[in-house]
Short mmCIF file of C-alpha atoms (C1' of nucleotides) in Angstrom, two decimals:
data_model
loop_
_atom_site.label_atom_id
_atom_site.label_comp_id
_atom_site.label_asym_id
_atom_site.label_seq_id
_atom_site.Cartn_x
_atom_site.Cartn_y
_atom_site.Cartn_z
CA MET A 1 -76.15 -7.60 124.07
CA THR A 2 -78.79 -5.99 121.90
CA ASP A 3 -82.01 -7.17 120.36
CA LEU A 4 -81.55 -10.72 119.18
CA ASP A 5 -83.11 -10.30 115.78
CA ALA A 6 -83.54 -6.63 115.18
CA PRO A 7 -84.62 -6.33 111.57
CA THR A 8 -81.87 -5.24 109.27
CA THR A 9 -82.16 -1.80 107.68
CA ALA A 10 -82.76 -3.38 104.29
CA GLU A 11 -85.67 -5.38 105.73
CA LEU A 12 -87.21 -2.28 107.25
CA ILE A 13 -87.00 -0.44 103.96
CA ALA A 14 -88.43 -3.41 102.04
CA LYS A 15 -91.31 -3.66 104.51
CA ARG A 16 -92.13 0.00 104.24
CA LEU A 17 -91.92 0.08 100.44
CA ARG A 18 -93.99 -3.09 100.22
CA TYR A 19 -96.70 -1.57 102.34
CA ASP A 20 -96.68 1.67 100.37
CA ILE A 21 -96.99 -0.28 97.12
CA LEU A 22 -99.74 -2.59 98.33
CA SER A 23 -101.72 0.27 99.86
CA GLY A 24 -101.58 2.17 96.59
CA LYS A 25 -99.59 5.09 97.98
CA LEU A 26 -96.91 4.24 95.44
CA LYS A 27 -98.54 3.80 92.06
CA PRO A 28 -97.51 1.56 89.15
CA LEU A 29 -94.58 2.88 87.07
CA GLN A 30 -93.73 5.42 89.75
CA PRO A 31 -89.91 5.72 89.97
CA LEU A 32 -88.23 4.62 93.18
CA ARG A 33 -85.03 6.61 93.45
CA GLN A 34 -82.38 5.24 95.72
CA ASP A 35 -81.06 8.53 97.07
CA GLU A 36 -84.55 9.82 97.68
CA ILE A 37 -85.70 6.73 99.58
CA ALA A 38 -82.45 6.59 101.52
CA ALA A 39 -82.70 10.25 102.51
CA GLN A 40 -86.35 9.81 103.52
CA MET A 41 -85.43 6.93 105.83
CA GLY A 42 -82.25 8.63 107.02
CA VAL A 43 -79.96 5.83 105.80
CA SER A 44 -77.59 5.20 102.91
CA LYS A 45 -78.28 3.69 99.50
CA ILE A 46 -76.73 0.31 100.18
CA PRO A 47 -79.60 -1.22 102.21
CA THR A 48 -82.05 0.59 99.94
CA ARG A 49 -80.64 -1.22 96.93
CA GLU A 50 -80.93 -4.56 98.70
CA ALA A 51 -84.54 -3.84 99.55
CA LEU A 52 -85.27 -3.09 95.90
CA VAL A 53 -83.62 -6.33 94.79
CA GLN A 54 -85.79 -8.17 97.29
CA LEU A 55 -88.97 -6.49 96.06
CA LYS A 56 -87.96 -7.19 92.48
CA THR A 57 -87.97 -10.92 93.07
CA GLU A 58 -91.31 -10.53 94.82
CA GLY A 59 -92.61 -9.02 91.61
CA LEU A 60 -93.55 -5.66 93.12
CA VAL A 61 -90.74 -3.68 91.53
CA VAL A 62 -89.00 -3.65 88.15
CA ILE A 63 -85.35 -2.65 87.92
CA HIS A 64 -83.82 -1.39 84.68
CA GLN A 65 -80.08 -1.40 84.14
CA ASN A 66 -78.63 1.95 85.20
CA ARG A 67 -82.08 3.46 84.98
CA GLY A 68 -83.40 2.70 88.38
CA ALA A 69 -86.48 1.00 89.76
CA VAL A 70 -90.17 1.61 89.27
CA VAL A 71 -93.25 0.13 90.91
CA ALA A 72 -94.25 -2.92 88.85
CA GLU A 73 -97.35 -2.63 86.73
CA PHE A 74 -99.47 -5.69 86.00
CA SER A 75 -101.52 -5.81 82.86
CA ALA A 76 -104.99 -7.31 82.97
CA SER A 77 -103.66 -10.50 81.41
CA GLU A 78 -100.84 -10.71 83.94
CA VAL A 79 -103.31 -10.38 86.79
CA ALA A 80 -105.34 -13.14 85.19
CA GLU A 81 -102.18 -15.24 84.96
CA VAL A 82 -101.45 -14.77 88.64
CA TYR A 83 -104.97 -15.84 89.52
CA GLU A 84 -104.60 -19.00 87.47
CA MET A 85 -101.40 -19.79 89.33
CA ARG A 86 -103.09 -19.07 92.62
CA ALA A 87 -105.94 -21.40 91.74
CA ALA A 88 -103.49 -24.20 90.92
CA LEU A 89 -101.46 -23.76 94.11
CA GLU A 90 -104.26 -22.92 96.53
CA THR A 91 -106.35 -25.92 95.53
CA LEU A 92 -103.29 -28.06 96.21
CA ALA A 93 -102.86 -26.39 99.58
CA ILE A 94 -106.46 -26.82 100.71
CA ARG A 95 -106.52 -30.45 99.58
CA ARG A 96 -103.51 -31.19 101.76
CA ALA A 97 -104.79 -29.04 104.61
CA ILE A 98 -108.33 -30.30 105.09
CA PRO A 99 -107.35 -33.66 106.63
CA ASN A 100 -105.27 -31.81 109.24
CA MET A 101 -107.72 -29.10 110.21
CA THR A 102 -108.71 -28.90 113.85
CA LYS A 103 -111.65 -27.40 115.67
CA SER A 104 -109.62 -24.35 116.64
CA ASP A 105 -108.81 -23.72 112.98
CA PHE A 106 -112.53 -23.58 112.22
CA VAL A 107 -113.21 -21.29 115.14
CA ARG A 108 -110.53 -18.84 114.14
CA ALA A 109 -111.51 -18.90 110.47
CA GLU A 110 -115.13 -18.23 111.40
CA GLY A 111 -113.93 -15.40 113.61
CA LEU A 112 -112.10 -13.82 110.69
CA ILE A 113 -115.16 -14.03 108.48
CA GLU A 114 -117.19 -12.25 111.13
CA ILE A 115 -114.64 -9.49 111.49
CA MET A 116 -114.66 -9.09 107.73
CA ASP A 117 -118.43 -8.63 107.82
CA ASP A 118 -117.83 -5.36 109.65
CA THR A 119 -114.72 -4.30 107.73
CA HIS A 120 -115.39 -1.82 104.97
CA ASP A 121 -111.93 -0.38 104.44
CA ALA A 122 -110.64 -2.13 101.33
CA LEU A 123 -107.03 -2.42 102.47
CA ASN A 124 -107.94 -3.88 105.84
CA TRP A 125 -110.40 -6.22 104.20
CA SER A 126 -107.72 -7.42 101.79
CA GLU A 127 -105.37 -8.19 104.65
CA LEU A 128 -108.06 -10.08 106.57
CA ASN A 129 -108.95 -11.92 103.38
CA TRP A 130 -105.35 -13.12 103.09
CA GLU A 131 -105.35 -14.17 106.74
CA PHE A 132 -108.51 -16.18 106.15
CA HIS A 133 -107.08 -17.93 103.12
CA ALA A 134 -103.76 -18.57 104.85
CA MET A 135 -105.64 -20.17 107.71
CA LEU A 136 -107.18 -22.64 105.31
CA TYR A 137 -103.76 -23.57 103.92
CA ARG A 138 -101.54 -23.61 107.00
CA PRO A 139 -102.66 -27.04 108.24
CA ALA A 140 -101.13 -28.50 105.08
CA ASN A 141 -97.74 -28.00 106.74
CA MET A 142 -96.22 -26.90 103.44
CA PRO A 143 -94.35 -23.74 104.31
CA ARG A 144 -92.76 -23.22 100.90
CA LEU A 145 -96.08 -23.58 99.18
CA LEU A 146 -97.64 -21.09 101.59
CA GLU A 147 -94.83 -18.63 100.95
CA HIS A 148 -95.30 -18.84 97.19
CA ILE A 149 -99.02 -18.31 97.54
CA ARG A 150 -98.36 -15.34 99.79
CA MET A 151 -96.15 -13.78 97.14
CA LEU A 152 -98.74 -14.29 94.43
CA HIS A 153 -101.41 -12.82 96.67
CA SER A 154 -99.23 -9.79 97.32
CA ASN A 155 -98.63 -9.38 93.59
CA VAL A 156 -102.30 -8.69 92.94
CA ALA A 157 -103.36 -7.24 96.29
CA ARG A 158 -103.11 -3.67 94.97
CA TYR A 159 -105.56 -4.43 92.21
CA VAL A 160 -107.93 -6.21 94.55
CA VAL A 161 -107.97 -3.12 96.76
CA HIS A 162 -108.52 -0.91 93.76
CA TYR A 163 -111.39 -3.10 92.60
CA LEU A 164 -113.00 -3.30 96.03
CA THR A 165 -113.08 0.46 96.38
CA SER A 166 -115.14 0.71 93.19
CA VAL A 167 -117.33 -2.37 93.29
CA ASP A 168 -119.17 -3.96 96.18
CA TYR A 169 -117.90 -7.51 96.15
CA HIS A 170 -117.96 -8.10 99.91
CA ALA A 171 -121.25 -9.95 100.21
CA GLU A 172 -120.51 -12.27 97.33
CA ALA A 173 -117.02 -13.06 98.60
CA GLN A 174 -118.24 -13.64 102.13
CA ARG A 175 -120.90 -16.04 100.93
CA GLN A 176 -118.22 -18.05 99.13
CA HIS A 177 -115.92 -17.94 102.15
CA ARG A 178 -118.65 -19.35 104.37
CA LEU A 179 -119.44 -22.09 101.88
CA ILE A 180 -115.80 -23.13 101.54
CA LEU A 181 -115.29 -23.12 105.30
CA GLN A 182 -118.39 -25.26 105.76
CA LEU A 183 -117.08 -27.79 103.22
CA CYS A 184 -113.78 -27.89 105.10
CA ARG A 185 -115.62 -28.53 108.36
CA THR A 186 -117.25 -31.62 106.91
CA GLY A 187 -113.96 -32.77 105.40
CA ASN A 188 -115.43 -32.57 101.94
CA ILE A 189 -112.28 -32.25 99.83
CA ALA A 190 -114.11 -33.22 96.67
CA GLN A 191 -116.34 -30.15 96.85
CA ALA A 192 -114.18 -27.69 98.76
CA THR A 193 -111.46 -27.78 96.12
CA PRO A 194 -113.59 -26.82 93.11
CA GLN A 195 -115.42 -24.22 95.20
CA LEU A 196 -112.14 -22.58 96.09
CA GLU A 197 -111.06 -22.77 92.47
CA ALA A 198 -114.31 -21.12 91.35
CA HIS A 199 -113.91 -18.47 94.06
CA LEU A 200 -110.47 -17.51 92.74
CA THR A 201 -111.25 -17.87 89.06
CA GLN A 202 -114.29 -15.66 89.41
CA ALA A 203 -112.39 -13.01 91.34
CA GLY A 204 -109.56 -13.10 88.82
CA LYS A 205 -111.90 -12.63 85.90
CA LYS A 206 -113.75 -9.77 87.51
CA ILE A 207 -110.59 -7.90 88.39
CA ALA A 208 -108.96 -8.53 85.01
CA GLN A 209 -112.07 -7.26 83.28
CA PHE A 210 -112.10 -4.22 85.53
CA LEU A 211 -108.50 -3.45 84.63
CA LYS A 212 -109.11 -3.91 80.93
CA LYS A 213 -111.43 -0.93 80.95
CA ASP A 214 -108.61 1.25 82.28
CA GLU A 215 -106.19 -0.12 79.71
CA GLY A 216 -108.47 0.42 76.78
CA MET B 1 -70.85 4.20 74.45
CA THR B 2 -70.27 0.79 75.95
CA ASP B 3 -72.16 -2.46 75.88
CA LEU B 4 -75.87 -1.71 76.05
CA ASP B 5 -76.79 -4.25 78.68
CA ALA B 6 -73.58 -5.51 80.13
CA PRO B 7 -74.59 -7.65 83.10
CA THR B 8 -74.12 -5.93 86.42
CA THR B 9 -71.45 -7.27 88.74
CA ALA B 10 -74.11 -8.55 91.11
CA GLU B 11 -75.72 -10.50 88.27
CA LEU B 12 -72.42 -12.06 87.28
CA ILE B 13 -71.78 -13.17 90.85
CA ALA B 14 -75.30 -14.52 91.21
CA LYS B 15 -74.94 -16.45 87.96
CA ARG B 16 -71.66 -17.96 89.00
CA LEU B 17 -72.83 -18.89 92.50
CA ARG B 18 -76.03 -20.33 91.10
CA TYR B 19 -74.10 -22.53 88.73
CA ASP B 20 -71.73 -23.67 91.44
CA ILE B 21 -74.65 -24.56 93.70
CA LEU B 22 -76.63 -26.39 91.01
CA SER B 23 -73.59 -28.29 89.82
CA GLY B 24 -72.89 -29.46 93.35
CA LYS B 25 -69.53 -27.71 93.62
CA LEU B 26 -70.98 -25.80 96.54
CA LYS B 27 -72.66 -28.22 98.90
CA PRO B 28 -75.66 -27.72 101.20
CA LEU B 29 -74.87 -25.83 104.41
CA GLN B 30 -71.54 -24.67 103.04
CA PRO B 31 -70.89 -21.09 104.22
CA LEU B 32 -70.73 -18.36 101.59
CA ARG B 33 -68.53 -15.63 103.01
CA GLN B 34 -68.87 -12.24 101.45
CA ASP B 35 -65.22 -11.20 101.65
CA GLU B 36 -64.06 -14.53 100.31
CA ILE B 37 -66.40 -14.51 97.31
CA ALA B 38 -65.65 -10.86 96.62
CA ALA B 39 -61.90 -11.45 96.71
CA GLN B 40 -62.24 -14.50 94.47
CA MET B 41 -64.10 -12.46 91.87
CA GLY B 42 -61.89 -9.43 92.36
CA VAL B 43 -64.75 -7.15 93.42
CA SER B 44 -66.15 -5.66 96.60
CA LYS B 45 -68.75 -7.03 98.98
CA ILE B 46 -71.58 -4.76 97.88
CA PRO B 47 -72.54 -6.58 94.67
CA THR B 48 -71.79 -9.88 96.42
CA ARG B 49 -74.41 -9.12 99.04
CA GLU B 50 -76.97 -8.27 96.38
CA ALA B 51 -76.26 -11.53 94.61
CA LEU B 52 -76.83 -13.42 97.86
CA VAL B 53 -80.14 -11.61 98.46
CA GLN B 54 -81.19 -12.58 94.95
CA LEU B 55 -80.26 -16.23 95.49
CA LYS B 56 -82.04 -16.20 98.83
CA THR B 57 -85.35 -15.37 97.21
CA GLU B 58 -84.65 -18.08 94.64
CA GLY B 59 -84.39 -20.51 97.53
CA LEU B 60 -80.80 -21.53 96.84
CA VAL B 61 -79.27 -19.72 99.77
CA VAL B 62 -80.24 -19.08 103.39
CA ILE B 63 -79.11 -15.90 105.11
CA HIS B 64 -78.90 -15.65 108.90
CA GLN B 65 -78.82 -12.30 110.63
CA ASN B 66 -75.20 -11.20 111.13
CA ARG B 67 -74.09 -14.78 110.63
CA GLY B 68 -73.78 -14.88 106.90
CA ALA B 69 -75.14 -17.07 104.16
CA VAL B 70 -75.01 -20.80 103.55
CA VAL B 71 -76.09 -22.94 100.62
CA ALA B 72 -79.71 -23.93 101.25
CA GLU B 73 -80.39 -27.51 102.21
CA PHE B 74 -83.66 -29.16 101.26
CA SER B 75 -84.96 -31.98 103.39
CA ALA B 76 -86.59 -34.95 101.69
CA SER B 77 -90.00 -33.59 102.62
CA GLU B 78 -89.16 -30.17 101.22
CA VAL B 79 -88.08 -31.71 97.92
CA ALA B 80 -91.38 -33.59 97.88
CA GLU B 81 -93.18 -30.33 98.54
CA VAL B 82 -91.46 -28.64 95.60
CA TYR B 83 -92.43 -31.52 93.34
CA GLU B 84 -96.06 -31.20 94.39
CA MET B 85 -95.94 -27.52 93.55
CA ARG B 86 -94.30 -28.27 90.24
CA ALA B 87 -96.99 -30.80 89.41
CA ALA B 88 -99.71 -28.24 90.14
CA LEU B 89 -98.09 -25.48 88.08
CA GLU B 90 -96.71 -27.55 85.24
CA THR B 91 -100.01 -29.28 84.56
CA LEU B 92 -101.57 -25.83 84.35
CA ALA B 93 -98.85 -24.75 81.94
CA ILE B 94 -99.14 -27.72 79.61
CA ARG B 95 -102.93 -27.47 79.56
CA ARG B 96 -102.69 -23.87 78.38
CA ALA B 97 -99.80 -24.62 76.03
CA ILE B 98 -101.11 -27.58 74.04
CA PRO B 99 -103.68 -25.62 72.03
CA ASN B 100 -100.93 -23.23 70.93
CA MET B 101 -98.22 -25.73 70.01
CA THR B 102 -96.91 -25.62 66.47
CA LYS B 103 -95.11 -28.12 64.31
CA SER B 104 -91.75 -26.48 65.01
CA ASP B 105 -92.31 -26.90 68.74
CA PHE B 106 -92.72 -30.63 68.24
CA VAL B 107 -89.62 -30.84 66.03
CA ARG B 108 -87.48 -29.04 68.56
CA ALA B 109 -88.83 -31.03 71.50
CA GLU B 110 -88.16 -34.27 69.66
CA GLY B 111 -84.66 -33.00 68.89
CA LEU B 112 -84.02 -32.40 72.58
CA ILE B 113 -85.18 -35.89 73.47
CA GLU B 114 -82.76 -37.35 70.95
CA ILE B 115 -79.86 -35.32 72.28
CA MET B 116 -80.74 -36.51 75.76
CA ASP B 117 -80.55 -40.10 74.54
CA ASP B 118 -76.83 -39.58 74.06
CA THR B 119 -76.24 -37.40 77.12
CA HIS B 120 -74.88 -39.27 80.09
CA ASP B 121 -73.46 -36.44 82.15
CA ALA B 122 -76.04 -35.83 84.86
CA LEU B 123 -75.67 -32.04 84.96
CA ASN B 124 -75.99 -31.66 81.20
CA TRP B 125 -78.92 -34.04 81.17
CA SER B 126 -80.64 -32.03 83.88
CA GLU B 127 -80.25 -28.84 81.85
CA LEU B 128 -81.59 -30.47 78.71
CA ASN B 129 -84.42 -31.92 80.74
CA TRP B 130 -85.38 -28.42 81.83
CA GLU B 131 -85.16 -27.15 78.27
CA PHE B 132 -87.49 -29.94 77.15
CA HIS B 133 -90.04 -29.18 79.84
CA ALA B 134 -89.81 -25.43 79.20
CA MET B 135 -90.50 -26.08 75.54
CA LEU B 136 -93.75 -27.79 76.48
CA TYR B 137 -94.83 -24.82 78.60
CA ARG B 138 -93.67 -21.83 76.55
CA PRO B 139 -96.57 -21.92 74.06
CA ALA B 140 -98.88 -21.13 76.98
CA ASN B 141 -97.61 -17.56 76.77
CA MET B 142 -97.57 -17.28 80.54
CA PRO B 143 -94.16 -15.82 81.32
CA ARG B 144 -94.69 -15.43 85.04
CA LEU B 145 -95.85 -18.98 85.37
CA LEU B 146 -92.81 -20.19 83.43
CA GLU B 147 -90.51 -18.17 85.65
CA HIS B 148 -92.00 -19.67 88.80
CA ILE B 149 -91.65 -23.15 87.41
CA ARG B 150 -88.05 -22.40 86.48
CA MET B 151 -87.31 -21.38 90.05
CA LEU B 152 -88.88 -24.51 91.46
CA HIS B 153 -86.94 -26.63 88.99
CA SER B 154 -83.73 -24.92 90.01
CA ASN B 155 -84.54 -25.52 93.69
CA VAL B 156 -84.38 -29.28 93.25
CA ALA B 157 -81.96 -29.56 90.30
CA ARG B 158 -79.05 -30.35 92.59
CA TYR B 159 -80.85 -33.31 94.05
CA VAL B 160 -81.92 -34.55 90.65
CA VAL B 161 -78.28 -34.48 89.55
CA HIS B 162 -77.24 -36.26 92.71
CA TYR B 163 -79.91 -38.91 92.15
CA LEU B 164 -79.07 -39.40 88.48
CA THR B 165 -75.42 -40.03 89.25
CA SER B 166 -76.40 -42.93 91.50
CA VAL B 167 -79.42 -44.42 89.78
CA ASP B 168 -80.08 -45.02 86.10
CA TYR B 169 -83.33 -43.23 85.53
CA HIS B 170 -82.65 -42.05 81.97
CA ALA B 171 -84.53 -44.74 80.05
CA GLU B 172 -87.63 -44.47 82.21
CA ALA B 173 -87.68 -40.70 82.00
CA GLN B 174 -87.13 -40.70 78.26
CA ARG B 175 -90.00 -43.14 77.75
CA GLN B 176 -92.28 -40.78 79.67
CA HIS B 177 -91.01 -37.75 77.77
CA ARG B 178 -91.80 -39.42 74.44
CA LEU B 179 -95.25 -40.42 75.62
CA ILE B 180 -96.09 -36.91 76.83
CA LEU B 181 -94.80 -35.33 73.64
CA GLN B 182 -96.88 -37.73 71.56
CA LEU B 183 -100.00 -36.81 73.54
CA CYS B 184 -99.22 -33.13 72.95
CA ARG B 185 -98.88 -33.79 69.21
CA THR B 186 -102.37 -35.20 69.07
CA GLY B 187 -103.72 -32.34 71.18
CA ASN B 188 -104.79 -34.78 73.84
CA ILE B 189 -104.97 -32.50 76.88
CA ALA B 190 -107.08 -34.97 78.82
CA GLN B 191 -104.30 -37.54 78.81
CA ALA B 192 -101.18 -35.40 78.55
CA THR B 193 -101.95 -33.59 81.78
CA PRO B 194 -102.21 -36.65 84.05
CA GLN B 195 -99.20 -38.21 82.33
CA LEU B 196 -97.12 -35.17 83.11
CA GLU B 197 -98.42 -35.17 86.66
CA ALA B 198 -97.48 -38.82 87.04
CA HIS B 199 -94.06 -38.13 85.54
CA LEU B 200 -93.36 -35.46 88.12
CA THR B 201 -94.97 -37.20 91.07
CA GLN B 202 -92.99 -40.34 90.39
CA ALA B 203 -89.70 -38.46 90.06
CA GLY B 204 -90.42 -36.52 93.23
CA LYS B 205 -91.15 -39.66 95.21
CA LYS B 206 -88.04 -41.44 93.99
CA ILE B 207 -85.76 -38.53 94.80
CA ALA B 208 -87.36 -37.87 98.18
CA GLN B 209 -86.98 -41.53 99.07
CA PHE B 210 -83.37 -41.44 97.92
CA LEU B 211 -82.69 -38.46 100.15
CA LYS B 212 -84.40 -40.02 103.13
CA LYS B 213 -81.76 -42.74 103.22
CA ASP B 214 -79.08 -40.08 103.59
CA GLU B 215 -81.03 -38.31 106.31
CA GLY B 216 -81.70 -41.44 108.32
"C1'" DT C 1 -62.73 -32.14 133.71
"C1'" DT C 2 -66.32 -28.67 133.01
"C1'" DG C 3 -68.03 -24.35 132.84
"C1'" DT C 4 -67.62 -19.17 132.73
"C1'" DG C 5 -65.70 -14.93 131.48
"C1'" DT C 6 -62.79 -12.08 128.64
"C1'" DA C 7 -59.74 -10.76 124.86
"C1'" DT C 8 -58.99 -11.33 120.05
"C1'" DA C 9 -60.10 -12.31 115.47
"C1'" DA C 10 -63.37 -12.97 111.84
"C1'" DT C 11 -67.34 -11.52 109.63
"C1'" DC C 12 -71.26 -8.85 108.84
"C1'" DG C 13 -74.02 -4.43 107.86
"C1'" DT C 14 -73.96 0.20 106.42
"C1'" DA C 15 -72.08 5.03 105.58
"C1'" DT C 16 -69.26 7.62 102.66
"C1'" DA C 17 -67.00 8.54 98.31
"C1'" DC C 18 -66.46 8.39 93.49
"C1'" DG C 19 -66.41 6.81 88.69
"C1'" DA C 20 -69.85 5.32 85.16
"C1'" DT C 21 -74.17 5.71 82.96
"C1'" DT C 22 -78.24 8.02 81.67
"C1'" DA C 23 -81.36 11.99 81.42
"C1'" DT C 24 -81.92 16.99 80.60
"C1'" DA C 25 -81.06 21.57 78.85
"C1'" DC C 26 -79.05 24.24 75.74
"C1'" DT C 27 -76.64 25.55 71.44
"C1'" DA C 28 -75.88 25.34 66.64
"C1'" DA C 29 -76.73 23.74 62.10
"C1'" DT C 30 -79.83 22.34 58.44
"C1'" DA D 1 -89.04 24.39 63.27
"C1'" DT D 2 -86.58 20.30 63.65
"C1'" DT D 3 -82.65 17.79 64.42
"C1'" DA D 4 -77.87 16.79 65.98
"C1'" DG D 5 -74.51 17.56 69.09
"C1'" DT D 6 -72.58 18.90 73.47
"C1'" DA D 7 -72.32 20.37 78.21
"C1'" DT D 8 -74.42 19.77 82.67
"C1'" DA D 9 -77.02 17.62 86.11
"C1'" DA D 10 -79.16 13.63 88.07
"C1'" DT D 11 -78.83 8.99 89.13
"C1'" DC D 12 -76.90 4.59 89.31
"C1'" DG D 13 -73.27 0.90 90.56
"C1'" DT D 14 -69.41 -0.33 93.23
"C1'" DA D 15 -64.97 0.33 95.97
"C1'" DT D 16 -63.35 1.65 100.31
"C1'" DA D 17 -63.77 2.36 105.24
"C1'" DC D 18 -65.49 1.49 109.68
"C1'" DG D 19 -68.56 0.45 113.56
"C1'" DA D 20 -71.41 -3.57 115.11
"C1'" DT D 21 -72.11 -8.34 115.77
"C1'" DT D 22 -70.71 -12.95 116.22
"C1'" DA D 23 -67.30 -16.68 116.56
"C1'" DT D 24 -62.95 -18.41 118.58
"C1'" DA D 25 -59.21 -19.07 121.82
"C1'" DC D 26 -57.67 -18.99 126.13
"C1'" DA D 27 -57.35 -18.08 131.13
"C1'" DC D 28 -59.32 -19.17 135.37
"C1'" DA D 29 -62.61 -20.85 138.84
"C1'" DA D 30 -65.64 -24.55 140.46
#
DNA sequence: TTGTGTATAATCGTATACGATTATACTAAT
DNA sequence: ATTAGTATAATCGTATACGATTATACACAA
């Protein structure tokens, strides 16, 4: 008997490529050649192809017929679109979650905020930021919803990181995080929901605007 | 030179499997064996596996490590969850779409409703129903949003078909469709949005309830 | 009977191999 | 010089082959 659920080769490749894309090591429009990736990982093309198909449906990769895959590029308006979708889904999630939140949820969320206070690496901060948001949504017990939100988050994470390395947004974001968490603590759905929506809408607009400069 | 974008074998298999799942020919939990499917289509396993990976991320198939794939089964509560997500995203879509709707959009939407009046086959009706809804959202010019909605629709389409074959919901649905379209015509976002939300919430509840009887 | 172990078959996951498609470099003609 | 055409290389997509994992059947002991 071997490891009960050893990740499949395709999963390993997908994980690695995903990380390299999110961290910015692989840049938008950069080609992802099957042979090259396979050789690098010391495996064949077959699992590599499956990994690329997976990442395609996650929106991180674009595959062109017989022309191979490239890292997906999001335009400013597409990033804005993703943030609108996130706002719609994440407000739903927090609405359903608040009634089920427990004391330990609040403690752990507060803990994350404090760690983020001392985290200045943009990539780490982005990951902690997702963990914080996920914590607010998990009590909703809506796993499919959470998975969709996670995918949307991962779609724009690269651009968030890029933005954070240029602009100091930490203090502002942290202030909003603390406010939203406080509203959750008091069970105030009526105010927590629009605050979260504003938090996301504002971030989306800032990042889209930031990208537009590059595009122009 | 051959056909410029002839669909890849994997895409053909995915399309076929998707149709067979949505139409109910392949039932929930039914195993999807790679060799069997490949032999049936006269191809090898490689593109078959890619098709299954694709359908997995669409939520129509579940793959277990070294144990193969089965048609995904949605519990009543999962169907309800999908409908909540649809309500969140589709209200966003229609809100953004209404200001951009043109006369020809209204004509075509009305045409679809009339065709649906005479469509009694549940599968056909379900497809037309999607086309009608998509028509309401397309003017939003949010392709990623539309694609997500399409996936969610396809997740529950089987159960809609199943429900429609047992219960006569056509008249009620058509009445709501006409009302929503009329509100779009007059640019009444304030009322169209909650009407659409009610339309979806109601359908979701009915279908979830219907499924619960089977589960119990 | 019920459970446990082992042999066999079925199925999966991936490496290798190869034809098909697309990109690139080079030649020749206008 | 620019373009069109062709040969060559690079890359993709899929068939075949095979080791690895899991399921099944059956013998045997408690």
